[in-house]
Amino acid sequence: MGAPAKPTWSRDTVAARILAGDSIFILHGRVIRVPQSWLGAHPGGALTILHFIGRDASDEIEAYHQEHTIKKMYSYTVGVVDIGEEGWIPLQPPINTGWVRKADLDGAMHWHNEAAAVYSAENTELSPSSQILLVKKDETVTATGPSLQSLQTPPSPLSLKIQAQHSAAYKELHRRIVDAGLYQTRYIAGYGPEVARYILFAVTSYVAYQSQWYFFSAVSLGALWHQLVFTVHDLGHLGVTHDWVKDRVISIIIADWIGGLSIGWWVQNHNIHHVVTNHPSHDPDIQHLPFFAITPDFFRSLYSSYYKREMTFDRASQFFIGMQHRLFYVIMSLARFNLYRLSYLHLWTTRNEPIKVRGGRWAWWLEVVGLAFWWLWYGSVIRGCGSWQKGLMYLLVSNMVPSPLHVQIVLSHYSRSTADLGPAESFAHRQLRTTSDVICHPSVAFLHGGLHLQVTHHFFPRLPRHNLLEASHLVKEYANEQGLEYAEFGFLDGNSDVRSTLKGVADQLKLMRMVADAEIREAIETKRN
């Protein structure tokens, strides 16, 4: 006998269960209830699940998970829903309005209000009617949890029917990618030349150091780190061996032991970036106050659901944002030092709750030991330069050489839309709207690590990057057929667009200051008269 049929759930039933504390999303018409224990154990972090509560997550789940993992999810099915021609009518995930579940001292779970939701009062391209931003909550307002009203989505400028068509076409595109064998890793043709390049940079750095050519050694070490990051990126997406344990061990060795950065931090940060790309309150990859703001929304001192704090737009922010287009390359050249800070902060904050998958705490401990080893060998290299001046030079040069990587990353997103079009937006539509490619000649593609094809990477994050070029032709066909923009530009044009975006925000800040000063002068004059 087969398993008994699951009951059909209405949208109201799904909403009621969410308000009662269940973590529920829709997967190919099935109602999936995520156990509380799995939220903390999810390799991609709890937030990647929380952003899809009450929504149809089918496209995202297929993009980020292998088939055997998806089959395991089906075991958590508690019901089914009717998916009409316009698809599932989504609910607003509680995290989007500042609500999360937390445990009491006795272990009982309850709703906690992290931030206040600010709904758009306009319906413009920059601030559509569907937009919800988070700000610091008002402590005088009391509430015991999200309401049925807060789960309802604001009016959206998008058509559910058209978004459903985009979704159906994306599923067909994904099948074409699978049938073309593009998930198969090219170990020899793809990684062979890269491993040779890694060895060349490592040997060059060592020989130059032994010959006391410290500057040349530092440049070579920085080039090694720059290139290794691309393989770490693949491993973090399970795009090399496609096995969690194998990819995680290799990535820890490369990222932590050789590069001094936490792969655990990067995976959680990067996964969130993929699922809520360019959202001012949720995407950590655009939350860089006080140094950068790519939208005036940051002037509101938004709350970050990732960092769990207010991003205060203070005097320091006003100073740096006012000249961010001029300081762009200076700050980017030092960006790696911020990655060290974020890595150590992540390991510290997860010391009591490491990711508990495939054997428990071993991955966390392997990272800690790896970073200690990195400090041992890299510290010895710095001290071995003979003087503090040479040591400082080695430190700065080796960490500044990888900076083109940071520039490349922001080129793909900083000049793109930061509007929140709500849960109704399809996965494919969101990625095309918020992401762009960097056009480059094949002979210099290795400088971008193959990740200049960011649109296709965002469509299929697990795809081995050596197959992105072939897959991009199919994605461009998809975009053309669906009437969607596939954005791409040259490296120089991309830099110009990003600096133009930064200058535009800086100019708006300048205008805001002028208006404030004028109002102050008017108030003083009025008081005098």
Coordinates of C-alpha atoms in Angstrom, one line a residue:
M1 CA 0.0 0.0 0.0
G2 CA 1.2 3.5 -0.8
A3 CA 1.5 6.3 1.7
P4 CA -1.9 8.0 2.5
A5 CA -2.7 11.1 0.5
K6 CA -1.8 14.4 2.2
P7 CA -4.6 16.8 2.9
T8 CA -5.1 19.9 0.7
W9 CA -4.3 23.1 2.5
S10 CA -5.8 26.5 1.8
R11 CA -3.8 29.7 1.8
D12 CA -5.5 30.6 5.0
T13 CA -4.5 27.4 6.6
V14 CA -0.8 28.0 5.6
A15 CA -1.0 31.5 7.1
A16 CA -2.5 30.2 10.4
R17 CA 0.2 27.6 10.8
I18 CA 2.9 30.2 10.1
L19 CA 1.4 32.4 12.8
A20 CA 1.4 29.4 15.1
G21 CA 5.1 29.1 14.6
D22 CA 5.6 26.6 11.8
S23 CA 8.2 27.2 9.2
I24 CA 6.4 26.4 6.0
F25 CA 7.2 26.8 2.3
I26 CA 5.8 25.4 -0.9
L27 CA 7.8 22.9 -3.1
H28 CA 6.2 21.8 -6.3
G29 CA 2.7 22.0 -4.8
R30 CA 3.7 20.3 -1.5
V31 CA 3.5 22.0 1.8
I32 CA 6.9 21.5 3.5
R33 CA 7.2 22.0 7.2
V34 CA 10.8 22.6 8.3
P35 CA 11.6 21.2 11.8
Q36 CA 13.0 23.8 14.2
S37 CA 16.1 21.7 14.7
W38 CA 16.9 21.9 11.0
L39 CA 16.8 25.7 10.9
G40 CA 19.9 25.9 13.0
A41 CA 21.6 23.0 11.2
H42 CA 20.9 24.1 7.6
P43 CA 24.3 24.4 5.9
G44 CA 23.2 27.6 4.1
G45 CA 22.0 29.2 7.3
A46 CA 18.5 29.6 8.8
L47 CA 17.9 32.9 7.0
T48 CA 17.9 31.3 3.5
I49 CA 14.9 29.3 4.7
L50 CA 13.2 32.1 6.6
H51 CA 13.1 34.3 3.5
F52 CA 10.8 31.8 1.8
I53 CA 8.3 31.1 4.6
G54 CA 4.8 31.2 3.0
R55 CA 6.2 31.3 -0.5
D56 CA 6.7 28.9 -3.4
A57 CA 10.4 28.2 -3.2
S58 CA 10.6 25.6 -5.9
D59 CA 12.9 27.4 -8.3
E60 CA 15.3 28.5 -5.6
I61 CA 15.4 25.0 -4.1
E62 CA 16.2 23.4 -7.4
A63 CA 18.9 26.0 -8.1
Y64 CA 20.6 25.5 -4.8
H65 CA 20.1 21.8 -4.0
Q66 CA 20.9 18.5 -5.6
E67 CA 18.1 16.0 -6.5
H68 CA 18.8 13.7 -3.6
T69 CA 18.5 16.6 -1.1
I70 CA 15.2 17.7 -2.7
K71 CA 13.8 14.1 -2.3
K72 CA 14.7 14.3 1.4
M73 CA 12.7 17.5 1.7
Y74 CA 9.6 15.7 0.5
S75 CA 9.7 13.6 3.7
Y76 CA 8.7 16.8 5.5
T77 CA 5.5 17.1 3.4
V78 CA 2.5 17.8 5.6
G79 CA 0.0 18.7 2.9
V80 CA -0.5 19.9 -0.7
V81 CA -1.9 23.1 -2.2
D82 CA -3.6 23.9 -5.5
I83 CA -1.3 25.8 -7.8
G84 CA -3.4 27.7 -10.3
E85 CA -2.5 29.3 -13.6
E86 CA -1.1 32.3 -11.8
G87 CA 0.9 30.1 -9.4
W88 CA 0.8 30.1 -5.6
I89 CA -0.3 33.5 -4.2
P90 CA 2.6 34.2 -1.8
L91 CA 2.5 35.2 1.8
Q92 CA 4.9 37.8 3.3
P93 CA 7.7 35.9 5.2
P94 CA 7.7 37.2 8.8
I95 CA 11.4 38.0 8.5
N96 CA 10.5 40.6 5.9
T97 CA 8.5 42.5 8.5
G98 CA 11.0 42.1 11.3
W99 CA 9.7 38.9 13.0
V100 CA 11.7 35.8 14.0
R101 CA 11.3 32.9 16.3
K102 CA 13.6 32.7 19.4
A103 CA 13.9 30.4 22.3
D104 CA 13.1 31.4 25.9
L105 CA 15.5 30.5 28.8
D106 CA 13.4 27.3 29.2
G107 CA 13.8 26.5 25.5
A108 CA 10.3 27.4 24.5
M109 CA 10.0 29.2 21.1
H110 CA 8.3 32.5 20.8
W111 CA 8.0 35.4 18.3
H112 CA 10.5 38.2 18.7
N113 CA 10.2 41.5 16.9
E114 CA 13.7 42.5 15.7
A115 CA 12.8 45.6 13.7
A116 CA 9.9 47.7 12.4
A117 CA 8.6 47.4 8.9
V118 CA 8.4 50.6 6.8
Y119 CA 6.0 50.2 3.8
S120 CA 6.4 52.3 0.7
A121 CA 4.0 55.3 0.4
E122 CA 4.8 55.6 -3.2
N123 CA 4.8 53.5 -6.3
T124 CA 7.9 54.5 -8.2
E125 CA 10.7 52.6 -9.9
L126 CA 12.9 53.2 -6.9
S127 CA 10.2 52.8 -4.2
P128 CA 7.5 50.5 -5.6
S129 CA 4.3 49.9 -3.7
S130 CA 5.5 46.4 -2.8
Q131 CA 8.6 47.6 -1.0
I132 CA 9.2 46.9 2.7
L133 CA 12.3 48.1 4.5
L134 CA 13.3 47.5 8.1
V135 CA 14.3 50.1 10.6
K136 CA 15.0 50.1 14.4
K137 CA 11.8 49.1 16.2
D138 CA 9.9 51.5 18.5
E139 CA 10.3 50.1 22.0
T140 CA 7.1 51.6 23.1
V141 CA 5.1 49.5 20.6
T142 CA 4.2 46.1 22.0
A143 CA 3.1 43.1 19.9
T144 CA 3.1 39.4 20.6
G145 CA 3.8 38.3 17.1
P146 CA 3.1 38.9 13.4
S147 CA -0.5 39.3 12.4
L148 CA -2.5 37.8 9.5
Q149 CA -2.4 41.3 8.0
S150 CA 1.4 41.4 8.2
L151 CA 1.5 38.2 6.2
Q152 CA -0.4 39.7 3.3
T153 CA 1.8 41.2 0.6
P154 CA 1.4 44.9 -0.4
P155 CA 0.2 45.7 -3.9
S156 CA 2.8 44.6 -6.4
P157 CA 3.6 46.2 -9.8
L158 CA 4.1 42.7 -11.1
S159 CA 1.6 40.3 -12.7
L160 CA 1.4 37.0 -10.9
K161 CA 0.4 35.3 -14.2
I162 CA 3.5 36.6 -16.0
Q163 CA 5.8 35.7 -13.1
A164 CA 4.3 32.2 -13.2
Q165 CA 5.2 32.0 -16.9
H166 CA 8.8 33.1 -16.1
S167 CA 9.0 30.4 -13.4
A168 CA 7.6 27.7 -15.7
A169 CA 10.1 28.7 -18.4
Y170 CA 12.9 28.7 -15.9
K171 CA 12.1 25.1 -14.9
E172 CA 12.4 24.1 -18.6
L173 CA 15.6 26.0 -18.9
H174 CA 17.0 24.2 -15.9
R175 CA 16.1 20.8 -17.5
R176 CA 18.0 21.9 -20.6
I177 CA 21.0 22.7 -18.5
V178 CA 20.9 19.3 -16.8
D179 CA 20.4 17.4 -20.0
A180 CA 23.4 19.2 -21.6
G181 CA 25.6 17.8 -18.8
L182 CA 26.6 21.2 -17.6
Y183 CA 26.6 20.2 -14.0
Q184 CA 29.5 17.9 -14.7
T185 CA 32.8 19.3 -13.4
R186 CA 35.7 19.6 -15.9
Y187 CA 38.5 18.5 -13.6
I188 CA 41.2 18.3 -16.2
A189 CA 40.3 20.9 -18.8
G190 CA 38.8 23.3 -16.2
Y191 CA 40.9 23.0 -13.0
G192 CA 44.0 21.6 -14.6
P193 CA 45.3 25.0 -15.9
E194 CA 44.2 26.6 -12.7
V195 CA 46.1 24.3 -10.4
A196 CA 49.2 24.9 -12.6
R197 CA 48.6 28.6 -12.1
Y198 CA 48.3 28.2 -8.4
I199 CA 51.6 26.3 -8.2
L200 CA 53.3 28.9 -10.3
F201 CA 52.3 31.8 -8.0
A202 CA 53.1 29.8 -4.9
V203 CA 56.6 28.8 -6.1
T204 CA 57.3 32.3 -7.4
S205 CA 56.3 33.9 -4.1
Y206 CA 58.5 31.4 -2.2
V207 CA 61.6 31.8 -4.5
A208 CA 61.3 35.6 -4.5
Y209 CA 61.0 35.6 -0.7
Q210 CA 64.1 33.5 -0.3
S211 CA 65.9 35.9 -2.6
Q212 CA 64.7 38.8 -0.4
W213 CA 62.6 40.2 -3.2
Y214 CA 59.8 40.9 -0.8
F215 CA 57.7 43.1 -3.0
F216 CA 57.7 40.6 -5.8
S217 CA 57.0 37.8 -3.3
A218 CA 54.0 39.8 -1.8
V219 CA 52.6 40.4 -5.3
S220 CA 52.8 36.7 -6.2
L221 CA 51.2 35.7 -2.9
G222 CA 48.4 38.2 -3.4
A223 CA 47.9 36.8 -7.0
L224 CA 47.7 33.3 -5.5
W225 CA 45.0 34.4 -3.0
H226 CA 43.1 36.2 -5.8
Q227 CA 43.0 33.1 -7.9
L228 CA 42.3 30.6 -5.1
V229 CA 39.2 32.5 -4.1
F230 CA 37.4 31.5 -7.3
T231 CA 37.9 27.8 -6.5
V232 CA 36.7 28.4 -2.9
H233 CA 33.6 30.0 -4.4
D234 CA 32.9 26.9 -6.4
L235 CA 33.5 24.7 -3.4
G236 CA 31.1 26.8 -1.2
H237 CA 28.4 26.2 -3.8
L238 CA 29.2 22.4 -3.9
G239 CA 30.2 22.9 -7.5
V240 CA 33.4 20.8 -7.6
T241 CA 32.9 17.3 -6.1
H242 CA 29.2 18.0 -5.4
D243 CA 29.6 16.3 -2.0
W244 CA 29.2 18.5 1.1
V245 CA 31.9 16.9 3.2
K246 CA 34.5 16.7 0.4
D247 CA 33.9 20.3 -0.9
R248 CA 33.8 21.7 2.7
V249 CA 37.1 20.0 3.7
I250 CA 38.9 21.3 0.5
S251 CA 37.4 24.7 0.9
I252 CA 38.6 25.0 4.5
I253 CA 42.1 24.0 3.6
I254 CA 42.2 26.6 0.8
A255 CA 40.2 29.5 2.5
D256 CA 41.2 29.1 6.1
W257 CA 44.6 27.4 6.1
I258 CA 46.0 29.1 3.1
G259 CA 44.0 32.3 2.8
G260 CA 43.1 33.2 6.4
L261 CA 39.4 33.6 5.7
S262 CA 36.4 31.6 7.0
I263 CA 34.5 29.6 4.5
G264 CA 31.7 29.1 7.0
W265 CA 31.2 32.9 7.1
W266 CA 31.4 33.2 3.3
V267 CA 28.8 30.4 2.7
Q268 CA 26.2 32.0 4.9
N269 CA 26.9 35.5 3.7
H270 CA 26.9 34.5 0.0
N271 CA 23.8 32.3 0.2
I272 CA 21.8 35.2 1.6
H273 CA 23.1 37.5 -1.1
H274 CA 21.8 35.0 -3.7
V275 CA 18.3 34.7 -2.4
V276 CA 17.7 38.4 -1.6
T277 CA 20.0 40.0 -4.1
N278 CA 20.3 43.8 -3.7
H279 CA 17.7 44.2 -1.0
P280 CA 18.8 47.1 1.3
S281 CA 17.5 45.4 4.5
H282 CA 18.5 41.8 3.8
D283 CA 21.5 41.5 1.4
P284 CA 24.8 41.8 3.3
D285 CA 26.7 42.3 0.1
I286 CA 25.3 45.9 -0.3
Q287 CA 25.3 46.8 3.4
H288 CA 28.6 48.7 3.7
L289 CA 27.9 51.7 5.9
P290 CA 29.7 53.9 6.7
F291 CA 31.7 53.6 3.5
F292 CA 29.2 52.9 0.7
A293 CA 25.5 53.4 0.0
I294 CA 24.2 52.5 -3.4
T295 CA 20.7 53.8 -2.6
P296 CA 19.3 56.7 -0.6
D297 CA 17.3 54.2 1.4
F298 CA 20.4 53.8 3.6
F299 CA 19.9 57.4 4.8
R300 CA 17.0 56.0 6.9
S301 CA 19.4 54.0 9.2
L302 CA 18.0 50.7 8.0
Y303 CA 18.1 47.5 10.1
S304 CA 20.0 44.5 8.7
S305 CA 18.3 41.2 9.2
Y306 CA 21.6 39.5 8.5
Y307 CA 23.9 41.5 10.9
K308 CA 21.0 41.9 13.4
R309 CA 21.7 45.5 14.0
E310 CA 20.8 49.0 12.9
M311 CA 23.0 50.4 10.1
T312 CA 23.2 53.9 11.6
F313 CA 23.6 56.7 9.1
D314 CA 25.7 58.8 11.4
R315 CA 28.3 61.6 10.8
A316 CA 30.9 59.1 9.7
S317 CA 28.5 57.7 7.1
Q318 CA 27.7 61.2 5.8
F319 CA 31.4 62.0 5.5
F320 CA 32.3 58.9 3.6
I321 CA 29.1 58.7 1.5
G322 CA 29.6 62.3 0.4
M323 CA 32.8 61.3 -1.4
Q324 CA 32.2 57.6 -1.9
H325 CA 32.7 57.8 -5.7
R326 CA 36.1 59.3 -5.1
L327 CA 37.2 56.8 -2.4
F328 CA 35.8 53.8 -4.2
Y329 CA 39.2 52.3 -5.4
V330 CA 41.0 53.2 -2.1
I331 CA 38.4 51.4 0.0
M332 CA 38.2 48.5 -2.5
S333 CA 42.0 48.1 -2.2
L334 CA 41.7 47.5 1.5
A335 CA 38.5 45.4 1.4
R336 CA 40.3 42.1 2.3
F337 CA 41.0 43.4 5.8
N338 CA 37.2 43.7 6.3
L339 CA 36.8 40.0 5.3
Y340 CA 39.2 39.0 8.0
R341 CA 37.1 40.9 10.5
L342 CA 33.9 39.3 9.3
S343 CA 35.4 35.8 9.3
Y344 CA 36.6 36.1 12.9
L345 CA 33.3 37.6 14.0
H346 CA 31.4 34.7 12.4
L347 CA 33.4 32.1 14.1
W348 CA 33.1 33.8 17.5
T349 CA 29.3 34.3 17.2
T350 CA 28.8 30.6 16.2
R351 CA 31.1 29.2 18.8
N352 CA 28.2 27.8 20.8
E353 CA 26.1 26.9 17.8
P354 CA 28.2 25.7 14.9
I355 CA 26.6 24.1 11.9
K356 CA 25.7 20.6 13.0
V357 CA 25.7 18.6 9.8
R358 CA 27.7 15.6 8.7
G359 CA 29.4 14.9 12.0
G360 CA 28.7 18.0 14.2
R361 CA 31.4 20.5 15.2
W362 CA 34.3 19.2 13.1
A363 CA 34.0 21.9 10.4
W364 CA 34.0 24.7 12.9
W365 CA 37.0 23.4 14.7
L366 CA 38.9 22.7 11.4
E367 CA 38.4 26.3 10.6
V368 CA 39.6 27.6 13.9
V369 CA 42.7 25.4 13.7
G370 CA 43.2 26.5 10.1
L371 CA 43.1 30.2 11.0
A372 CA 45.6 29.6 13.8
F373 CA 47.9 27.8 11.3
W374 CA 47.5 30.7 8.9
W375 CA 48.5 33.3 11.5
L376 CA 51.5 31.1 12.4
W377 CA 52.9 30.9 8.8
Y378 CA 51.8 34.3 7.6
G379 CA 53.0 36.0 10.7
S380 CA 56.3 34.3 10.3
V381 CA 56.5 35.6 6.7
I382 CA 55.8 39.2 7.9
R383 CA 58.3 39.0 10.7
G384 CA 60.9 37.4 8.4
C385 CA 61.0 40.5 6.2
G386 CA 63.7 42.0 8.5
S387 CA 62.1 45.3 9.5
W388 CA 58.7 46.7 10.4
Q389 CA 58.7 48.8 7.2
K390 CA 59.3 45.8 4.9
G391 CA 56.8 43.8 7.0
L392 CA 54.1 46.5 6.6
M393 CA 54.8 46.7 2.9
Y394 CA 54.4 42.9 2.5
L395 CA 51.2 43.0 4.6
L396 CA 49.6 45.8 2.5
V397 CA 50.8 44.6 -1.0
S398 CA 49.8 40.9 -0.5
N399 CA 46.3 42.0 0.7
M400 CA 45.8 44.7 -1.9
V401 CA 46.8 42.7 -5.0
P402 CA 43.5 40.6 -4.8
S403 CA 41.4 43.9 -4.7
P404 CA 40.3 43.6 -8.4
L405 CA 38.2 40.7 -7.2
H406 CA 36.2 43.0 -4.9
V407 CA 35.8 45.5 -7.7
Q408 CA 34.5 42.8 -10.0
I409 CA 31.9 41.6 -7.4
V410 CA 30.4 45.1 -7.0
L411 CA 30.3 45.7 -10.8
S412 CA 27.7 43.0 -11.1
H413 CA 25.3 44.5 -8.6
Y414 CA 26.0 48.1 -7.5
S415 CA 24.5 49.7 -10.5
R416 CA 21.5 47.4 -10.7
S417 CA 18.0 47.8 -9.1
T418 CA 17.7 47.8 -5.3
A419 CA 13.9 48.0 -5.3
D420 CA 11.9 45.4 -3.4
L421 CA 9.2 43.9 -5.8
G422 CA 7.9 41.6 -3.1
P423 CA 7.4 37.8 -2.8
A424 CA 5.4 37.7 -6.1
E425 CA 8.6 38.2 -8.1
S426 CA 9.9 35.0 -9.7
F427 CA 13.4 33.8 -9.0
A428 CA 14.6 34.4 -12.6
H429 CA 13.1 37.9 -12.9
R430 CA 14.8 38.9 -9.6
Q431 CA 18.2 37.7 -10.7
L432 CA 18.0 39.3 -14.1
R433 CA 16.8 42.6 -12.6
T434 CA 19.6 42.8 -9.9
T435 CA 22.6 41.2 -11.7
S436 CA 24.8 41.9 -14.7
D437 CA 27.7 40.3 -16.6
V438 CA 31.1 41.8 -17.2
I439 CA 32.2 41.3 -20.9
C440 CA 35.8 40.3 -21.3
H441 CA 38.0 38.6 -23.9
P442 CA 38.5 34.8 -23.3
S443 CA 42.2 35.3 -22.9
V444 CA 41.7 37.4 -19.7
A445 CA 38.7 35.5 -18.4
F446 CA 40.9 33.8 -15.8
L447 CA 41.4 37.2 -14.1
H448 CA 37.7 37.2 -13.4
G449 CA 37.8 33.5 -12.4
G450 CA 35.0 32.9 -15.0
L451 CA 32.6 34.7 -12.6
H452 CA 32.2 37.7 -14.9
L453 CA 29.2 35.7 -16.1
Q454 CA 27.3 36.6 -12.9
V455 CA 23.8 36.4 -14.4
T456 CA 24.2 32.8 -15.3
H457 CA 25.9 32.1 -12.0
H458 CA 22.9 33.6 -10.2
F459 CA 20.5 31.5 -12.2
F460 CA 22.5 28.3 -11.5
P461 CA 24.7 28.8 -8.4
R462 CA 25.9 25.1 -8.3
L463 CA 27.0 25.1 -11.9
P464 CA 30.8 24.6 -12.3
R465 CA 32.0 28.0 -13.4
H466 CA 34.0 26.5 -16.3
N467 CA 30.6 25.7 -17.8
L468 CA 29.1 29.1 -17.3
L469 CA 30.0 30.4 -20.8
E470 CA 28.1 27.6 -22.5
A471 CA 25.2 27.9 -20.1
S472 CA 25.0 31.7 -20.6
H473 CA 23.9 31.2 -24.3
L474 CA 20.9 29.4 -23.0
V475 CA 20.1 32.0 -20.3
K476 CA 20.3 34.7 -22.9
E477 CA 17.8 32.8 -25.1
Y478 CA 15.6 32.5 -22.0
A479 CA 15.8 36.3 -21.3
N480 CA 15.0 37.1 -24.9
E481 CA 12.0 34.7 -25.1
Q482 CA 10.6 36.1 -21.8
G483 CA 11.1 39.7 -22.8
L484 CA 13.6 40.4 -20.0
E485 CA 16.8 42.3 -19.9
Y486 CA 20.1 40.4 -19.8
A487 CA 22.5 43.2 -18.6
E488 CA 26.2 43.1 -19.6
F489 CA 28.9 45.7 -20.1
G490 CA 32.6 46.0 -20.4
F491 CA 34.9 46.3 -17.4
L492 CA 35.6 50.0 -18.0
D493 CA 31.9 50.8 -18.6
G494 CA 31.0 48.8 -15.6
N495 CA 33.4 50.8 -13.4
S496 CA 31.9 54.0 -14.8
D497 CA 28.3 52.9 -14.1
V498 CA 29.2 51.9 -10.5
R499 CA 31.0 55.2 -9.8
S500 CA 28.0 57.0 -11.4
T501 CA 25.6 55.2 -9.1
L502 CA 27.8 56.1 -6.1
K503 CA 28.1 59.7 -7.2
G504 CA 24.3 59.9 -7.7
V505 CA 23.7 58.9 -4.1
A506 CA 26.4 61.3 -2.9
D507 CA 24.7 64.1 -4.8
Q508 CA 21.4 63.3 -3.2
L509 CA 23.0 63.4 0.2
K510 CA 24.4 66.8 -0.7
L511 CA 21.0 68.0 -1.8
M512 CA 19.4 66.7 1.4
R513 CA 22.0 68.7 3.4
M514 CA 21.2 71.8 1.4
V515 CA 17.5 71.4 2.1
A516 CA 18.1 70.8 5.8
D517 CA 20.4 73.9 6.0
A518 CA 17.8 76.0 4.3
E519 CA 15.1 74.9 6.7
I520 CA 17.3 75.7 9.6
R521 CA 18.0 79.2 8.3
E522 CA 14.3 79.7 7.6
A523 CA 13.4 78.6 11.1
I524 CA 16.0 81.0 12.6
E525 CA 14.7 83.9 10.5
T526 CA 11.1 83.1 11.5
K527 CA 12.1 83.1 15.2
R528 CA 13.9 86.4 14.9
N529 CA 10.9 88.0 13.3

